[in-house]
Coordinates of C-alpha atoms and ligand atoms in Angstrom, one line a residue:
X1 CA 4.8 -13.9 14.2
X2 CA 1.8 -13.7 11.8
X3 CA 0.9 -10.2 10.9
X4 CA -2.0 -8.8 8.9
X5 CA -1.2 -5.3 7.7
X6 CA -3.1 -2.6 5.9
X7 CA -1.9 0.4 3.9
X8 CA -4.3 3.2 2.8
X9 CA -2.3 6.4 3.3
X10 CA -2.9 7.7 -0.3
X11 CA -4.4 6.1 -3.4
X12 CA -3.2 2.5 -3.0
X13 CA -5.4 0.1 -1.1
X14 CA -3.2 -2.7 0.1
X15 CA -3.3 -5.7 2.5
X16 CA -0.6 -8.1 3.4
X17 CA -0.4 -11.3 5.3
X18 CA 3.2 -11.8 6.5
X19 CA 4.8 -14.6 8.6
X20 CA 8.3 -13.9 9.9
X21 CA 10.1 -12.7 6.8
X22 CA 7.8 -14.5 4.3
X23 CA 5.0 -12.7 2.4
X24 CA 2.1 -15.2 2.4
X25 CA -0.4 -13.0 0.5
X26 CA -0.1 -9.4 -0.7
X27 CA -2.6 -7.4 -2.7
X28 CA -2.3 -3.9 -4.0
X29 CA -5.1 -2.1 -5.6
X30 CA -4.2 1.2 -7.3
X31 CA -7.2 3.5 -7.5
X32 CA -7.7 4.7 -11.1
X33 CA -10.6 7.1 -10.3
X34 CA -8.1 10.0 -9.8
X35 CA -6.5 9.6 -13.3
X36 CA -9.1 11.9 -15.0
X37 CA -8.4 14.7 -12.4
X38 CA -4.6 14.5 -12.9
X39 CA -4.1 14.2 -9.2
X40 CA -5.6 12.6 -6.1
X41 CA -9.0 13.7 -4.8
X42 CA -8.9 12.9 -1.1
X43 CA -12.6 12.3 -0.6
X44 CA -12.7 9.9 -3.6
X45 CA -9.7 8.0 -2.2
X46 CA -11.3 7.4 1.2
X47 CA -14.5 6.1 -0.4
X48 CA -12.6 3.8 -2.8
X49 CA -10.6 2.3 0.1
X50 CA -13.8 1.7 2.0
X51 CA -15.3 -0.1 -1.0
X52 CA -12.3 -2.3 -1.6
X53 CA -11.0 -3.4 1.8
X54 CA -13.5 -6.0 2.8
X55 CA -13.4 -7.7 -0.7
X56 CA -9.6 -7.8 -0.6
X57 CA -9.5 -9.2 2.9
X58 CA -11.9 -12.0 1.8
X59 CA -9.7 -12.8 -1.2
X60 CA -6.7 -13.1 1.0
X61 CA -8.3 -15.5 3.5
X62 CA -10.1 -17.5 0.8
X63 CA -6.9 -18.1 -1.1
X64 CA -4.6 -18.9 1.8
X65 CA -4.7 -21.6 4.4
X66 CA -4.8 -19.0 7.2
X67 CA -7.8 -18.2 9.3
X68 CA -8.0 -14.7 10.8
X69 CA -8.0 -16.3 14.3
X70 CA -4.4 -17.4 13.8
X71 CA -3.2 -13.8 13.3
X72 CA -0.9 -12.5 16.1
X73 CA -0.9 -8.8 15.3
X74 CA -3.1 -6.5 13.2
X75 CA -1.2 -3.4 11.9
X76 CA -2.1 -0.4 9.8
X77 CA -0.5 2.7 8.5
X78 CA -1.6 5.5 10.8
X79 CA 0.3 8.5 9.2
X80 CA 1.5 10.5 7.5
X81 CA -1.1 10.6 4.7
X82 CA -4.6 11.6 3.7
X83 CA -6.5 11.6 7.0
X84 CA -9.8 10.2 5.6
X85 CA -7.9 7.3 3.9
X86 CA -5.8 6.6 7.1
X87 CA -9.0 6.5 9.1
X88 CA -10.6 4.0 6.8
X89 CA -7.7 1.6 6.8
X90 CA -6.8 1.9 10.5
X91 CA -10.4 1.6 11.6
X92 CA -10.8 -1.6 9.5
X93 CA -7.8 -3.2 11.1
X94 CA -8.7 -2.0 14.6
X95 CA -12.2 -3.6 14.2
X96 CA -10.5 -6.9 13.2
X97 CA -8.1 -6.7 16.2
X98 CA -11.1 -6.2 18.6
X99 CA -13.1 -9.0 17.0
X100 CA -10.3 -11.5 17.3
X101 CA -9.0 -10.1 20.6
X102 CA -5.4 -9.5 19.3
X103 CA -3.1 -6.5 19.5
X104 CA -3.3 -3.6 17.0
X105 CA 0.0 -1.8 16.1
X106 CA -0.1 1.6 14.4
X107 CA 2.8 1.9 11.8
X108 CA 4.4 5.1 10.5
X109 CA 4.2 5.0 6.7
X110 CA 7.7 6.6 6.3
X111 CA 9.3 3.9 8.5
X112 CA 7.6 1.4 6.3
X113 CA 9.5 2.8 3.3
X114 CA 12.8 3.4 5.2
X115 CA 12.9 -0.2 6.5
X116 CA 11.8 -1.8 3.2
X117 CA 15.3 -2.6 1.9
X118 CA 16.2 -4.5 5.1
X119 CA 13.6 -7.1 3.9
X120 CA 15.9 -8.3 1.1
X121 CA 19.4 -6.9 2.1
X122 CA 21.9 -7.1 4.9
X123 CA 22.3 -3.4 5.6
X124 CA 25.8 -2.1 6.1
X125 CA 26.0 0.8 8.5
X126 CA 26.3 3.8 8.7
X127 CA 23.6 3.8 6.1
X128 CA 21.8 6.6 4.2
X129 CA 18.1 6.3 3.1
X130 CA 16.9 8.4 0.2
X131 CA 13.1 8.4 0.3
X132 CA 11.6 9.4 -3.1
X133 CA 7.8 9.4 -3.2
X134 CA 4.9 11.5 -4.4
X135 CA 4.6 13.0 -0.9
X136 CA 8.2 13.1 0.4
X137 CA 11.8 13.7 -0.7
X138 CA 13.9 13.1 2.4
X139 CA 17.4 11.8 3.3
X140 CA 17.8 9.9 6.5
X141 CA 20.9 8.5 8.2
X142 CA 20.9 5.3 10.2
X143 CA 24.0 4.6 12.3
X144 CA 22.5 1.3 13.3
X145 CA 19.1 -0.5 13.1
X146 CA 17.6 1.4 16.0
X147 CA 18.6 5.0 15.3
X148 CA 17.4 7.2 12.5
X149 CA 18.1 10.8 11.8
X150 CA 16.5 13.1 9.2
X151 CA 19.4 14.9 7.5
X152 CA 17.4 16.9 4.9
X153 CA 14.3 17.1 2.7
X154 CA 12.6 19.0 -0.1
X155 CA 11.6 22.5 1.0
X156 CA 8.7 22.6 -1.5
X157 CA 7.5 19.9 -3.9
X158 CA 8.3 16.2 -3.4
X159 CA 10.1 14.6 -6.3
X160 CA 7.1 12.4 -7.3
X161 CA 4.9 15.5 -7.2
X162 CA 7.4 17.3 -9.5
X163 CA 7.2 14.4 -11.9
X164 CA 3.3 14.4 -11.8
X165 CA 3.0 18.1 -12.2
X166 CA 5.5 18.3 -15.1
X167 CA 3.8 15.3 -16.8
X168 CA 0.5 17.2 -16.5
X169 CA 2.0 20.3 -18.1
X170 CA 3.3 18.2 -20.9
X171 CA -0.1 16.7 -21.5
X172 CA 1.0 13.2 -20.3
X173 CA -1.1 10.9 -18.2
X174 CA -1.2 10.6 -14.5
X175 CA 0.7 9.1 -12.7
X176 CA 3.4 11.1 -14.4
X177 CA 6.7 9.3 -13.3
X178 CA 6.3 6.4 -15.6
X179 CA 5.1 8.5 -18.6
X180 CA 8.0 10.8 -18.3
X181 CA 10.5 8.0 -18.1
X182 CA 8.9 6.3 -21.2
X183 CA 8.8 9.4 -23.5
X184 CA 12.3 10.6 -22.3
X185 CA 13.8 7.6 -24.1
X186 CA 13.1 9.4 -27.5
X187 CA 14.3 12.8 -26.2
X188 CA 17.6 14.7 -26.1
X189 CA 18.3 15.2 -22.3
X190 CA 20.7 18.1 -23.0
X191 CA 18.2 20.0 -25.2
X192 CA 16.8 22.3 -22.4
X193 CA 18.9 23.8 -19.7
X194 CA 16.7 23.7 -16.6
X195 CA 17.4 25.4 -13.3
X196 CA 18.9 23.3 -10.4
X197 CA 17.8 25.1 -7.3
X198 CA 19.8 24.8 -4.1
X199 CA 22.3 22.5 -5.8
X200 CA 25.3 24.3 -4.4
X201 CA 24.1 24.5 -0.8
X202 CA 26.1 22.3 1.5
X203 CA 23.2 20.4 3.0
X204 CA 20.7 17.6 2.2
X205 CA 17.8 19.9 1.3
X206 CA 16.2 19.9 -2.1
X207 CA 13.9 22.2 -4.1
X208 CA 12.0 21.2 -7.1
X209 CA 9.2 23.7 -7.6
X210 CA 11.3 26.2 -9.6
X211 CA 12.0 23.5 -12.3
X212 CA 8.3 23.0 -12.7
X213 CA 7.7 26.7 -13.1
X214 CA 10.4 26.8 -15.8
X215 CA 8.8 23.9 -17.6
X216 CA 5.5 25.7 -17.5
X217 CA 7.0 28.8 -19.1
X218 CA 8.6 26.7 -21.9
X219 CA 5.2 24.9 -22.5
X220 CA 3.5 28.3 -22.9
X221 CA 6.0 29.5 -25.5
X222 CA 6.1 26.3 -27.6
X223 CA 3.9 23.9 -29.5
X224 CA 3.4 20.6 -27.7
X225 CA 4.5 18.2 -30.4
X226 CA 6.1 14.8 -29.6
X227 CA 9.7 16.1 -30.2
X228 CA 9.3 19.0 -27.9
X229 CA 7.6 16.9 -25.2
X230 CA 10.2 14.1 -25.3
X231 CA 13.1 16.6 -25.2
X232 CA 11.6 18.5 -22.3
X233 CA 10.7 15.3 -20.4
X234 CA 14.3 13.9 -20.9
X235 CA 15.8 17.3 -19.8
X236 CA 13.6 17.3 -16.8
X237 CA 14.5 13.8 -15.8
X238 CA 18.2 14.5 -16.2
X239 CA 18.0 17.7 -14.2
X240 CA 16.2 16.0 -11.3
X241 CA 18.8 13.2 -11.3
X242 CA 21.7 15.6 -11.5
X243 CA 20.3 17.4 -8.4
X244 CA 19.9 14.1 -6.5
X245 CA 23.5 13.0 -7.4
X246 CA 25.1 16.3 -6.6
X247 CA 23.3 16.7 -3.3
X248 CA 24.2 13.1 -2.3
X249 CA 27.8 13.6 -3.2
X250 CA 28.2 16.9 -1.3
X251 CA 26.2 15.5 1.6
X252 CA 28.6 12.5 1.8
X253 CA 31.5 15.0 1.9
X254 CA 29.9 16.8 4.9
X255 CA 29.4 13.5 6.7
X256 CA 33.0 12.5 6.0
X257 CA 34.1 15.7 7.6
X258 CA 32.0 14.6 10.6
X259 CA 33.9 11.3 10.6
X260 CA 30.8 9.4 9.3
X261 CA 31.8 7.2 6.4
X262 CA 28.6 5.9 4.7
X263 CA 28.8 2.3 3.6
X264 CA 25.5 1.9 1.9
X265 CA 22.5 3.8 0.5
X266 CA 18.9 2.7 0.2
X267 CA 16.7 4.2 -2.6
X268 CA 13.1 3.7 -1.5
X269 CA 9.6 4.9 -2.5
X270 CA 7.8 4.8 -5.8
X271 CA 10.4 6.9 -7.7
X272 CA 13.0 4.1 -7.0
X273 CA 11.2 2.4 -9.8
X274 CA 12.7 4.8 -12.3
X275 CA 15.4 2.9 -14.3
X276 CA 17.1 6.1 -15.6
X277 CA 17.7 7.4 -12.0
X278 CA 18.7 3.9 -10.9
X279 CA 21.3 3.4 -13.6
X280 CA 22.9 6.8 -13.1
X281 CA 23.1 6.3 -9.3
X282 CA 24.7 2.9 -9.8
X283 CA 27.3 4.3 -12.1
X284 CA 28.4 6.9 -9.5
X285 CA 28.2 4.8 -6.3
X286 CA 29.7 1.5 -7.7
X287 CA 32.9 3.5 -8.3
X288 CA 32.8 4.8 -4.7
X289 CA 32.3 1.3 -3.3
X290 CA 29.1 2.4 -1.6
X291 CA 26.4 -0.3 -1.8
X292 CA 23.0 0.7 -3.2
X293 CA 20.0 -1.2 -2.0
X294 CA 16.5 -1.2 -3.5
X295 CA 13.3 -2.7 -2.1
X296 CA 11.8 -5.7 -3.8
X297 CA 9.4 -4.6 -6.6
X298 CA 6.2 -5.0 -4.6
X299 CA 7.7 -2.8 -1.8
X300 CA 8.5 0.2 -4.0
X301 CA 5.3 2.0 -4.3
X302 CA 2.8 2.2 -1.4
X303 CA 2.1 -1.2 -0.1
X304 CA 1.1 -3.2 2.9
X305 CA 4.1 -5.6 2.8
X306 CA 6.4 -2.8 3.9
X307 CA 4.0 -2.0 6.7
X308 CA 3.9 -5.6 7.9
X309 CA 7.7 -5.8 7.7
X310 CA 8.2 -2.5 9.7
X311 CA 5.8 -3.9 12.3
X312 CA 7.7 -7.2 12.5
X313 CA 11.2 -5.7 12.3
X314 CA 10.8 -3.4 15.3
X315 CA 8.0 -5.1 17.2
X316 CA 7.7 -4.4 20.9
X317 CA 4.7 -5.0 23.0
X318 CA 4.6 -1.3 24.1
X319 CA 3.8 -0.4 20.4
X320 CA 0.4 -2.0 20.7
X321 CA -2.1 0.8 20.8
X322 CA -5.7 0.4 19.8
X323 CA -6.5 4.0 20.7
X324 CA -3.8 5.5 18.5
X325 CA -5.3 8.4 16.4
X326 CA -4.2 8.5 12.8
X327 CA -2.3 11.7 11.9
X328 CA -2.0 13.4 8.5
X329 CA 1.4 14.8 9.5
X330 CA 3.8 12.5 11.3
X331 CA 7.5 12.4 11.7
X332 CA 9.8 9.4 11.8
X333 CA 10.5 8.1 15.2
X334 CA 14.2 8.8 15.9
X335 CA 14.5 5.7 18.1
X336 CA 13.0 2.8 16.3
Ligands
LIG401 ZN1 4.6 6.2 0.4

């Protein structure tokens, strides 16, 4: 099956041509227009997607041997995300599907992330998925390839959002995740004792907004020199990682009591790029003989390859729906 997929749920414009399990062409354009605002401006994001999509599609077809007529299915992210951006990407793909008289499949962005590690790994079940992005922090359980259950999520800020907001408070550039990781290398991670909200609750829910408030109080009381910023960034990164590890470990205990013995965990979404978090998780779970899976590099942040893959992986004809309306809020389908 040859799929042409589009992802425009936030500030990445991405197109992918995928055949079976082979990426033929994949382009990701990260919008830089938001950097000076320290966060995403939805109206600007929609316009930037609109300006870029046609040019990117032309590059894809000019540089591959494939003609759009050969495509079997057109797919696009239809939620959750910024509604204007979703409308731009999905309408673009719907128009192509009408022009070439081929099916259109709406894809859930979260399912794209969740299924991303099955592209490069044989998943061992029962399986946990830790979704760490700028918009979501969620834990899912999959007992098999077709069933997925949300076990818990952040009750306030998403983890990526916490990184971005903290980076902004520390005077670092947007997007903040990378900047915090970089400057943390020079800092003392034990220097500041930051709060760890909800850490002792026996569930998979998280809370990150209190840490950001604490950081903001420290920033007000101190001079923002390099030493202070690197110590606070390192302490912040450590605290966030401590929370993830503690919550995962206590969550695994709860599942064990339910006779569910998790064999593998996928860490997906843009934050899975963070090497500090990755190394600490590996240290813990290697000892427990629980396999950790990561997506391939180009499927970590928002991208169309994971959307194409989610479409291929669970393709059924009844998923074709040209009239599907994009939705800003959308849950994961429990039966894939
Ligand atoms: Zn995402």
